Amino acid sequence: MHLPRFISIGLPAKATNRYLFYGVLLGLAVSLTTTSVIDYLQQRKRRQAEFIFESRPIELRSDEVVEGVVGLIGNTPLVRIKSLSDALGVEILGKAEFMNPGGSVKDRVALRMIEDAEERGLLHPHTGSRIFEGTVGSTGISIATIARAKGYEATIIMPDDVAEEKVKALLALGAHVERVRPASIVDKKQFVNLARERAKAFGSEPDSAHSLVAHHTHLIPTASSSVLVTTTANEALADNGLMSPKQEREFALKPRGFFADQFENRSNYYAHYDGTGPEIWRQTSGWLDAFVSGAGTGGTLAGIGQYLKSQKKDLFVALTDPEGSGLYNKVKHGVMFDRKEAEGTKRRHQVDTVVEGIGINRLTHNFELALPIIDDAFRVTDAEAVAMSRYLVQHDGLFLGSSSACNLVACIKLMKKLGWNDGQRIVTILCDSGTRHYSKFWNDDYLAKANIPVDMGIIDRLINA
């Protein structure tokens, strides 16, 4: 049996080689053309995005004067982290929140909580009213700063193991500071719970610290279950009680105790959804690929993340979490438990880390708003955070605090995991400067006693991994 002639006929060897050569050449040309077209379209998209926003360079103008300390809050620069960006092939941008007048991102939150309370008639300045808050430091400093500027007093309840310089700053700002042992949120003596109780008891007994004689206090109804307001006015508000205009004025002028509750107060979230998020969107002209942030109360991550995702649905949002915190496990595994929670293994009662300002072992209402938009989470060790802080000083002259260092470590881990090296933009928060961390995070003797190494090589190895 013979095969058909057209099947048995083969191409000459020279012709075959020629056709193969042309095929490879054509494939290479198509590949190069496709890559060029994609690059062109991406650049065109970026240029078009830039035209949407009016250019507004950082500048000083003779006709731009802000009103007091409050006018200095927000509109912080977005700075390119040169050493990391150049080494990694991506653009790592930090929102310089340490440039707020109170020295941290918490200025935004404190201002929004106080102004929202004023707008709702819960607080009135220059009436002897006092703001109470439980905090590890930065929010307290921000509240004390703004309280002074607006005509309020401040009482701050904080764990007794926070950096000493935070306490000194609060005292210098005229705040009444109460330091307590770190404890679980279920403990009545936990610092947040104590702040609530102090607000509830405001003015009910003589207290030289508050400069008040004893009064009967009354709770004022609020729209939030977390915010608590008491008044020393003799007239209690009945459900349907009516007061004359004169009584209303007298009632408003009586001293009040206001528990701000940054952890559950929705004003925390809106400070970033209405403020920080839109600022970042404008500063990047809408060109960003990821947002990275740690979480303590959760307001920063939730507010900025939700806003940016509303503008760009494929934006990658990542959580930074220090050792001992349960948020990483909540995002990755749906549970809060951390192996360092085992009894007898912790240096601290709250979160077992030298990092201050981020990390927590309970779910807050503000963090719950972030859960639907978080795409991934990255654990950052104390050693990595310490190494990053020293690396930034040496290579960029940036003297940053512990949470800022954590955020930047997570930026590296994110781009390595996603395989990014082609100019993608990652935005993070530079929460505060190193000036609040001399006694612990920036104290090599303290770190040595806590068995935390100071090794900048950790960052070099992360970069080159």
XYZ file of C-alpha atoms in Angstrom:
465
model
C 0.000 0.000 0.000
C 1.360 3.356 -1.040
C 0.735 6.673 0.676
C -0.732 9.522 -1.383
C 1.929 11.542 -3.108
C 1.054 14.810 -1.362
C 1.788 13.178 2.023
C 5.085 11.704 1.044
C 6.449 14.901 -0.442
C 8.713 16.763 2.046
C 10.106 20.271 1.994
C 13.730 20.726 1.141
C 15.983 21.220 4.168
C 16.997 24.751 3.144
C 13.385 25.825 2.708
C 12.490 24.359 6.088
C 15.236 26.298 7.825
C 14.219 29.461 6.054
C 10.569 29.113 7.081
C 11.571 28.358 10.668
C 13.777 31.445 10.738
C 10.972 33.625 9.375
C 8.558 32.148 11.925
C 10.834 32.877 14.873
C 11.554 36.364 13.545
C 7.842 37.058 13.101
C 7.023 35.771 16.589
C 9.726 37.945 18.105
C 8.479 40.993 16.214
C 4.876 40.381 17.348
C 6.030 39.955 20.963
C 8.058 43.167 20.906
C 5.227 45.032 19.209
C 2.691 43.777 21.756
C 4.939 44.795 24.661
C 5.461 48.229 23.147
C 1.736 48.699 22.611
C 0.986 47.689 26.224
C 3.655 50.071 27.554
C 2.277 52.855 25.366
C -1.288 52.265 26.548
C -0.216 52.198 30.198
C 1.727 55.453 29.834
C -1.186 57.027 27.975
C -3.585 55.967 30.734
C -1.316 57.500 33.369
C -0.985 60.757 31.427
C -4.743 60.941 30.982
C -5.255 60.355 34.724
C -2.938 63.241 35.500
C -5.076 65.629 33.443
C -8.101 64.880 35.625
C -6.501 66.686 38.550
C -5.392 70.260 38.711
C -1.670 70.472 39.397
C -0.967 71.775 42.893
C 2.709 71.717 43.834
C 3.848 72.139 47.437
C 4.425 75.848 47.819
C 4.166 78.793 50.180
C 1.805 81.527 49.089
C 1.446 84.988 50.561
C -2.353 84.740 50.570
C -2.595 81.410 52.375
C -2.807 81.730 56.161
C -4.312 78.932 58.278
C -6.285 79.444 61.481
C -4.267 78.220 64.454
C -3.090 74.692 65.183
C -6.256 73.146 63.770
C -5.516 74.685 60.367
C -2.198 72.840 60.246
C -3.781 69.401 60.380
C -3.916 67.377 57.171
C -2.707 68.044 53.622
C 0.561 66.328 54.486
C 3.101 65.629 51.702
C 3.413 62.305 49.928
C 7.122 61.462 49.877
C 8.967 58.972 47.673
C 11.142 56.631 49.739
C 14.163 56.884 47.466
C 16.360 54.081 48.809
C 13.641 51.434 48.721
C 12.094 52.608 45.451
C 15.429 52.641 43.603
C 16.452 49.240 44.975
C 13.163 47.463 44.279
C 11.998 48.881 40.952
C 8.675 50.030 42.403
C 7.538 53.399 43.736
C 7.070 53.314 47.511
C 5.340 56.495 48.665
C 4.819 57.513 52.279
C 2.126 59.876 53.522
C 4.149 62.072 55.900
C 1.652 62.194 58.777
C 4.427 62.933 61.258
C 4.287 66.496 59.882
C 0.926 67.166 61.534
C 1.244 69.683 64.424
C 0.638 67.009 67.059
C 3.232 64.833 65.361
C 1.106 61.952 64.105
C -1.751 60.721 61.945
C -3.963 60.788 65.052
C -4.349 64.572 64.777
C -6.926 63.955 62.060
C -8.893 61.573 64.257
C -8.822 63.763 67.356
C -9.971 66.802 65.387
C -12.820 64.940 63.686
C -14.078 63.381 66.943
C -14.115 66.743 68.708
C -15.650 68.679 65.799
C -18.339 66.032 65.262
C -19.219 66.260 68.965
C -19.400 70.055 68.712
C -21.582 69.868 65.612
C -24.006 67.572 67.451
C -24.158 69.911 70.421
C -22.413 67.441 72.725
C -19.405 69.669 73.430
C -19.099 73.426 73.871
C -15.679 75.112 74.170
C -14.576 77.257 77.107
C -17.167 75.760 79.439
C -14.813 73.765 81.688
C -15.594 70.598 79.746
C -13.093 67.745 79.722
C -12.263 65.132 77.078
C -11.374 61.623 78.275
C -9.570 59.012 76.206
C -7.787 55.701 76.637
C -4.713 55.514 74.422
C -1.146 54.234 74.135
C 0.002 57.770 73.436
C -0.395 59.347 70.007
C -4.162 59.902 70.120
C -3.790 61.306 73.611
C -1.178 63.805 72.449
C -3.407 64.822 69.546
C -6.441 65.232 71.807
C -4.421 67.254 74.323
C -3.106 69.491 71.531
C -6.506 70.179 69.973
C -8.261 70.424 73.340
C -5.932 73.239 74.332
C -6.455 75.002 71.010
C -10.238 74.746 71.248
C -10.788 75.470 74.942
C -11.128 72.063 76.612
C -9.264 70.101 79.272
C -7.993 66.562 78.666
C -7.606 63.444 80.784
C -5.619 60.619 79.235
C -5.563 57.059 80.615
C -2.687 54.964 79.249
C -0.726 51.765 79.949
C 2.280 52.284 82.199
C 4.699 50.591 79.782
C 4.479 53.048 76.866
C 7.468 55.173 75.891
C 8.208 57.762 78.578
C 8.504 60.639 76.103
C 4.812 60.297 75.262
C 3.918 60.872 78.898
C 6.188 63.909 79.054
C 4.573 65.369 75.937
C 1.098 64.958 77.443
C 2.125 66.608 80.676
C 3.750 69.478 78.779
C 0.439 69.994 76.952
C -1.372 70.320 80.261
C -3.206 66.985 80.143
C -4.040 65.042 83.286
C -2.343 61.647 82.815
C -3.282 58.440 84.582
C -1.063 55.397 83.997
C -2.377 51.887 84.653
C -1.180 48.339 84.238
C -1.856 46.865 80.778
C -4.881 44.577 80.850
C -7.401 42.841 78.617
C -10.405 44.797 77.358
C -12.649 42.552 79.493
C -10.925 43.923 82.620
C -12.657 46.932 84.215
C -9.220 48.402 84.911
C -8.168 48.317 81.262
C -7.194 51.834 80.155
C -10.075 52.325 77.682
C -12.643 51.090 80.187
C -11.226 53.374 82.864
C -11.440 56.380 80.534
C -15.142 55.658 80.018
C -15.711 55.388 83.761
C -13.818 58.606 84.450
C -16.015 60.432 81.934
C -19.153 58.936 83.454
C -18.106 60.111 86.902
C -16.972 63.559 85.743
C -17.989 66.222 88.272
C -19.832 63.801 90.543
C -17.295 64.147 93.344
C -14.672 66.725 94.352
C -11.544 66.323 92.259
C -8.650 68.751 92.451
C -7.277 67.491 89.132
C -10.498 68.529 87.397
C -10.996 71.713 89.431
C -14.631 70.879 90.129
C -16.778 70.698 93.224
C -19.180 67.797 93.568
C -22.291 67.806 91.361
C -24.953 65.352 90.372
C -24.092 64.272 86.841
C -26.439 63.175 84.083
C -25.827 61.220 80.909
C -26.683 63.060 77.704
C -28.194 60.862 74.959
C -25.925 60.392 71.930
C -26.403 58.821 68.528
C -23.511 56.429 69.187
C -23.431 53.620 71.735
C -19.681 54.164 72.196
C -19.504 57.928 72.729
C -20.406 58.948 76.264
C -21.221 62.480 77.449
C -22.079 63.617 80.959
C -23.141 67.024 82.214
C -22.924 68.684 85.629
C -26.128 70.610 84.939
C -28.839 70.234 87.588
C -31.514 69.775 84.930
C -31.668 66.194 83.733
C -32.892 65.702 80.205
C -36.182 63.849 80.274
C -37.165 61.901 77.191
C -39.684 64.530 76.241
C -38.462 67.331 78.460
C -38.712 70.910 77.282
C -36.497 73.784 78.383
C -36.843 77.474 77.846
C -34.238 79.199 75.639
C -32.561 80.542 78.791
C -32.415 77.066 80.331
C -31.002 75.650 77.093
C -28.209 78.238 77.104
C -27.438 77.565 80.760
C -27.516 73.825 80.106
C -25.061 74.142 77.200
C -22.625 76.190 79.273
C -22.331 73.648 82.087
C -19.091 71.567 82.163
C -19.300 68.207 80.416
C -17.266 65.037 80.397
C -16.766 63.557 76.927
C -15.439 60.025 76.344
C -14.123 60.120 72.770
C -13.585 56.338 72.307
C -11.331 56.333 69.257
C -11.603 52.546 68.939
C -15.352 52.477 68.278
C -16.157 56.070 67.307
C -17.106 56.228 63.619
C -15.601 59.730 63.389
C -12.223 57.964 63.347
C -13.162 56.214 60.103
C -14.627 59.335 58.498
C -11.534 61.411 59.301
C -9.704 59.242 56.786
C -12.529 58.472 54.365
C -13.269 62.184 53.930
C -9.724 63.478 54.421
C -6.629 61.304 54.074
C -8.027 59.055 51.341
C -9.018 61.884 48.968
C -5.668 63.587 49.613
C -3.784 60.452 48.534
C -5.985 60.036 45.466
C -5.278 63.616 44.428
C -1.562 63.481 45.179
C -1.123 60.345 43.056
C -3.478 61.611 40.333
C -5.281 58.319 40.775
C -2.179 56.345 39.826
C -1.534 53.825 42.608
C -1.576 50.058 42.752
C -1.588 49.230 46.463
C -2.234 50.726 49.874
C -0.513 49.329 52.964
C -1.274 50.217 56.584
C -1.154 48.880 60.093
C -4.183 48.953 62.370
C -4.766 49.701 66.034
C -8.241 51.169 66.109
C -8.608 50.271 62.412
C -9.809 53.727 61.362
C -6.852 54.585 59.128
C -6.898 51.308 57.193
C -10.680 51.254 56.898
C -11.199 54.903 55.969
C -8.387 55.252 53.439
C -8.813 51.728 52.079
C -12.554 52.081 51.568
C -12.184 55.455 49.839
C -9.377 54.371 47.509
C -11.183 51.121 46.621
C -14.276 53.158 45.769
C -12.154 55.038 43.224
C -10.157 52.075 41.938
C -11.731 48.680 42.492
C -8.611 46.635 41.641
C -6.454 48.470 44.194
C -4.584 46.016 46.444
C -5.101 46.745 50.165
C -2.812 45.088 52.710
C -2.636 45.018 56.499
C 0.620 45.382 58.446
C 0.559 43.604 61.806
C 3.275 43.364 64.480
C 4.123 40.368 66.614
C 1.554 39.401 69.236
C -1.384 41.063 67.479
C -4.337 38.978 66.355
C -5.370 40.984 63.275
C -3.033 39.109 60.908
C -4.672 35.829 61.884
C -8.139 37.331 61.548
C -7.431 38.321 57.945
C -5.525 35.150 56.969
C -7.369 32.503 58.959
C -10.562 34.072 60.271
C -9.520 33.846 63.931
C -7.829 36.289 66.315
C -5.664 33.826 68.276
C -1.900 34.261 68.149
C 0.527 31.626 69.433
C 2.202 34.307 71.575
C -1.085 34.652 73.461
C -0.209 31.461 75.347
C -0.057 32.123 79.069
C 3.395 32.927 80.409
C 4.965 33.761 77.027
C 4.276 37.499 76.791
C 6.388 40.477 77.800
C 3.341 42.752 77.726
C -0.318 42.231 78.582
C -1.682 44.002 75.515
C 0.376 43.160 72.436
C 3.733 41.431 72.713
C 5.871 43.780 70.625
C 8.160 46.787 70.928
C 6.019 48.436 68.229
C 3.537 50.995 69.567
C 0.420 52.349 67.883
C -0.623 49.328 65.837
C -1.668 45.806 66.761
C -4.581 44.686 68.921
C -6.226 41.469 70.072
C -9.869 42.356 69.646
C -12.126 43.460 66.817
C -13.195 47.103 66.874
C -16.110 48.521 64.905
C -13.661 50.595 62.884
C -11.545 47.578 61.926
C -14.660 45.632 60.957
C -15.228 48.292 58.283
C -11.837 47.373 56.823
C -12.293 43.594 56.687
C -14.272 43.496 53.398
C -11.579 45.397 51.477
C -8.364 43.829 52.839
C -6.705 41.626 50.207
C -3.788 40.320 52.273
C -1.935 40.712 55.564
C 1.766 40.705 56.422
C 3.331 39.901 59.766
C 6.299 42.113 60.681
C 8.728 41.074 63.410
C 10.250 43.450 65.936
C 13.687 42.782 64.434
C 12.441 43.718 60.949
C 10.831 46.940 62.194
C 13.967 47.970 64.105
C 16.160 47.173 61.096
C 13.962 49.237 58.769
C 14.059 52.269 61.058
C 17.860 52.246 61.107
C 18.047 51.568 57.370
C 15.907 54.629 56.606
C 18.054 56.903 58.748
C 21.233 55.716 57.047
C 19.951 55.810 53.474
C 17.225 58.478 53.471
C 17.725 60.607 56.561
C 14.206 59.671 57.671
C 13.833 59.336 61.451
C 10.591 57.415 61.873
C 8.666 55.599 64.569
C 7.931 51.918 64.952
C 4.600 51.691 63.105
C 6.012 53.610 60.124
C 8.885 51.135 59.947
C 6.440 48.219 60.057
C 4.452 49.661 57.164
C 7.537 49.958 54.976
C 8.662 46.402 55.731
C 5.220 45.227 54.640
C 5.565 47.200 51.386
C 8.645 45.139 50.517
C 6.924 41.874 51.423
C 3.906 42.799 49.308
C 5.844 43.651 46.141
C 7.990 40.523 46.520
C 4.925 38.319 46.914
C 3.165 39.850 43.911
C 6.317 39.874 41.780
C 6.169 43.621 41.167
C 9.278 45.340 39.788
C 8.010 47.533 36.977
C 7.211 50.887 38.565
C 4.049 49.902 40.444
C 3.024 52.437 43.075
C 2.562 51.437 46.722
C 1.312 54.055 49.186
C 1.674 53.702 52.953
C 1.405 55.826 56.101
C 4.379 57.315 57.938
C 2.453 57.580 61.200
C 4.900 59.402 63.466
C 8.564 60.250 63.894
C 11.222 58.577 66.011
C 11.117 61.365 68.597
C 8.348 59.528 70.460
C 10.345 56.325 70.691
C 13.719 57.231 72.243
C 13.249 55.222 75.414
C 12.237 51.923 73.781
C 12.217 51.431 70.013
C 15.225 53.729 69.485
C 17.023 52.585 72.647
C 19.594 49.881 71.815
C 20.040 48.989 75.495
C 16.311 48.407 75.901
C 16.256 46.295 72.726
C 19.204 44.211 73.918
C 17.415 43.423 77.190
C 14.338 42.409 75.182
C 16.510 40.181 72.920
C 15.645 42.210 69.820
C 18.628 42.498 67.454
C 19.647 45.707 65.692
C 20.666 44.387 62.284
C 20.221 46.493 59.144
C 21.274 43.485 57.112
C 17.750 42.163 57.588
C 16.490 44.806 55.162
C 19.250 44.136 52.635
C 18.289 40.470 52.678
C 14.586 41.320 52.246
C 15.415 43.554 49.270
C 17.641 40.979 47.611
C 15.423 37.953 48.331
